[in-house]
Amino acid sequence: VKGYASDAYFFNAGCGIQLHGGVGFTSEYDIQLYFKRAKSTETFLGGSDFHRARLAALLLDDSPLGQQKQERA
């Protein structure tokens, strides 16, 4: 879900910038805030690729947590 939400957030912010054209990046319109927040959220919390890889690792038990479980057994 986090991967999909990250993609959707960044895609919609980018579409908003395209819709507003050149004024989309000016401080007079709030759409630039959404784009900046989407980019900073992707950088700070990880992008969709990170979340999908993390989910795959957890499902396949390739994560460090899964390896710790195997070592204890």
Backbone as numpy.savetxt, mean C-alpha at the origin, in Angstrom:
# Nx Ny Nz CAx CAy CAz Cx Cy Cz
-6.39 -8.29 1.98 -7.22 -7.11 1.98 -6.34 -5.85 1.98
-5.24 -5.89 2.73 -4.38 -4.71 2.79 -3.75 -4.41 1.44
-3.39 -5.46 0.71 -2.80 -5.26 -0.61 -3.79 -4.63 -1.57
-5.02 -5.11 -1.54 -6.06 -4.56 -2.40 -6.37 -3.11 -2.01
-6.46 -2.84 -0.72 -6.75 -1.48 -0.25 -5.64 -0.52 -0.64
-4.40 -0.97 -0.55 -3.27 -0.13 -0.93 -3.32 0.21 -2.42
-3.60 -0.79 -3.25 -3.73 -0.55 -4.69 -4.87 0.41 -4.99
-6.01 0.19 -4.36 -7.19 1.03 -4.61 -6.95 2.47 -4.17
-6.32 2.65 -3.03 -6.06 3.99 -2.51 -5.14 4.76 -3.45
-4.05 4.14 -3.86 -3.10 4.81 -4.74 -3.70 5.04 -6.13
-4.46 4.08 -6.64 -5.08 4.22 -7.96 -6.08 5.37 -7.96
-6.93 5.43 -6.95 -7.95 6.49 -6.90 -7.33 7.87 -6.69
-6.28 7.95 -5.92 -5.60 9.23 -5.74 -4.97 9.67 -7.06
-4.39 8.73 -7.80 -3.81 9.05 -9.10 -4.86 9.48 -10.10
-6.02 8.82 -10.08 -7.11 9.21 -10.98 -7.62 10.61 -10.63
-7.64 10.94 -9.36 -8.06 12.28 -8.95 -7.12 13.34 -9.47
-5.83 13.05 -9.44 -4.84 13.98 -9.98 -5.05 14.15 -11.48
-5.28 13.04 -12.19 -5.51 13.10 -13.63 -6.78 13.88 -13.95
-7.80 13.68 -13.16 -9.07 14.36 -13.38 -8.93 15.87 -13.22
-8.16 16.30 -12.25 -7.99 17.73 -12.00 -6.93 18.36 -12.91
-6.15 17.54 -13.58 -5.15 18.07 -14.50 -4.01 18.75 -13.76
-3.52 19.84 -14.31 -2.36 20.54 -13.76 -2.59 21.14 -12.40
-3.84 21.50 -12.09 -4.10 22.10 -10.78 -4.19 21.06 -9.68
-4.09 19.77 -10.04 -4.19 18.71 -9.04 -3.05 18.72 -8.04
-1.91 19.28 -8.43 -0.77 19.32 -7.53 -0.61 20.66 -6.82
-1.49 21.59 -7.09 -1.39 22.88 -6.41 -2.00 22.78 -5.02
-1.58 23.66 -4.16 -2.08 23.62 -2.78 -3.48 24.20 -2.65
-4.03 24.72 -3.74 -5.37 25.30 -3.70 -6.46 24.23 -3.66
-6.13 23.04 -4.12 -7.10 21.95 -4.16 -6.65 20.82 -3.25
-7.60 20.19 -2.59 -7.27 19.16 -1.60 -6.86 17.82 -2.21
-7.05 17.65 -3.51 -6.73 16.35 -4.12 -5.24 16.04 -3.98
-4.41 17.06 -3.95 -2.96 16.82 -3.79 -2.66 16.21 -2.43
-3.49 16.50 -1.42 -3.28 15.90 -0.10 -3.53 14.39 -0.13
-4.57 13.99 -0.86 -4.87 12.56 -0.96 -3.75 11.80 -1.65
-3.20 12.40 -2.71 -2.10 11.74 -3.43 -0.87 11.64 -2.54
-0.54 12.70 -1.84 0.63 12.69 -0.95 0.45 11.69 0.19
-0.77 11.64 0.72 -1.04 10.68 1.80 -0.97 9.25 1.30
-1.46 9.01 0.10 -1.39 7.66 -0.47 0.06 7.23 -0.65
0.88 8.13 -1.15 2.29 7.80 -1.36 3.01 7.60 -0.03
2.74 8.45 0.94 3.42 8.30 2.23 2.93 7.05 2.96
1.67 6.71 2.82 1.14 5.49 3.43 1.80 4.27 2.81
1.98 4.29 1.49 2.64 3.18 0.81 4.09 3.04 1.28
4.76 4.15 1.48 6.14 4.12 1.93 6.25 3.69 3.39
5.38 4.21 4.23 5.46 3.96 5.67 4.93 2.58 6.06
3.80 2.19 5.51 3.16 0.94 5.91 3.42 -0.23 4.96
4.05 0.04 3.85 4.33 -1.01 2.87 3.30 -0.99 1.76
3.78 -1.29 0.57 2.90 -1.31 -0.58 2.16 -2.63 -0.70
1.40 -2.74 -1.77 0.60 -3.94 -1.97 1.48 -5.18 -2.17
2.61 -5.02 -2.83 3.51 -6.16 -3.03 4.02 -6.71 -1.70
4.34 -5.82 -0.78 4.80 -6.23 0.54 3.73 -7.04 1.27
2.51 -6.54 1.25 1.43 -7.22 1.98 1.09 -8.56 1.34
1.13 -8.63 0.02 0.84 -9.91 -0.65 1.94 -10.93 -0.39
3.18 -10.48 -0.40 4.30 -11.39 -0.12 4.26 -11.87 1.33
3.89 -10.99 2.23 3.79 -11.37 3.64 2.68 -12.39 3.85
1.55 -12.18 3.20 0.45 -13.12 3.31 0.83 -14.48 2.73
1.50 -14.46 1.58 1.92 -15.72 0.97 2.91 -16.46 1.86
3.83 -15.72 2.47 4.80 -16.35 3.37 4.12 -16.96 4.58
3.14 -16.27 5.11 2.41 -16.81 6.27 1.60 -18.04 5.89
1.00 -18.00 4.72 0.20 -19.14 4.28 1.06 -20.36 3.96
2.24 -20.12 3.45 3.13 -21.22 3.07 4.10 -21.59 4.19
4.01 -20.92 5.31 4.89 -21.15 6.46 6.36 -20.94 6.14
6.64 -20.01 5.23 8.02 -19.65 4.93 8.48 -18.47 5.77
7.62 -18.01 6.63 7.96 -16.84 7.44 8.86 -17.25 8.60
9.57 -16.30 9.18 10.38 -16.63 10.37 9.53 -17.19 11.50
8.29 -16.74 11.62 7.41 -17.27 12.66 7.12 -18.74 12.41
6.89 -19.11 11.16 6.65 -20.51 10.83 7.88 -21.37 11.06
9.06 -20.82 10.81 10.30 -21.57 11.03 10.54 -21.77 12.52
10.18 -20.80 13.33 10.33 -20.94 14.78 9.41 -22.04 15.30
8.23 -22.14 14.73 7.31 -23.19 15.15 7.87 -24.56 14.83
8.51 -24.70 13.66 9.07 -25.98 13.26 10.27 -26.35 14.13
11.07 -25.36 14.53 12.25 -25.64 15.37 11.85 -26.12 16.75
10.76 -25.63 17.27 10.30 -26.02 18.60 9.75 -27.44 18.61
9.23 -27.89 17.49 8.60 -29.22 17.44 9.62 -30.34 17.43
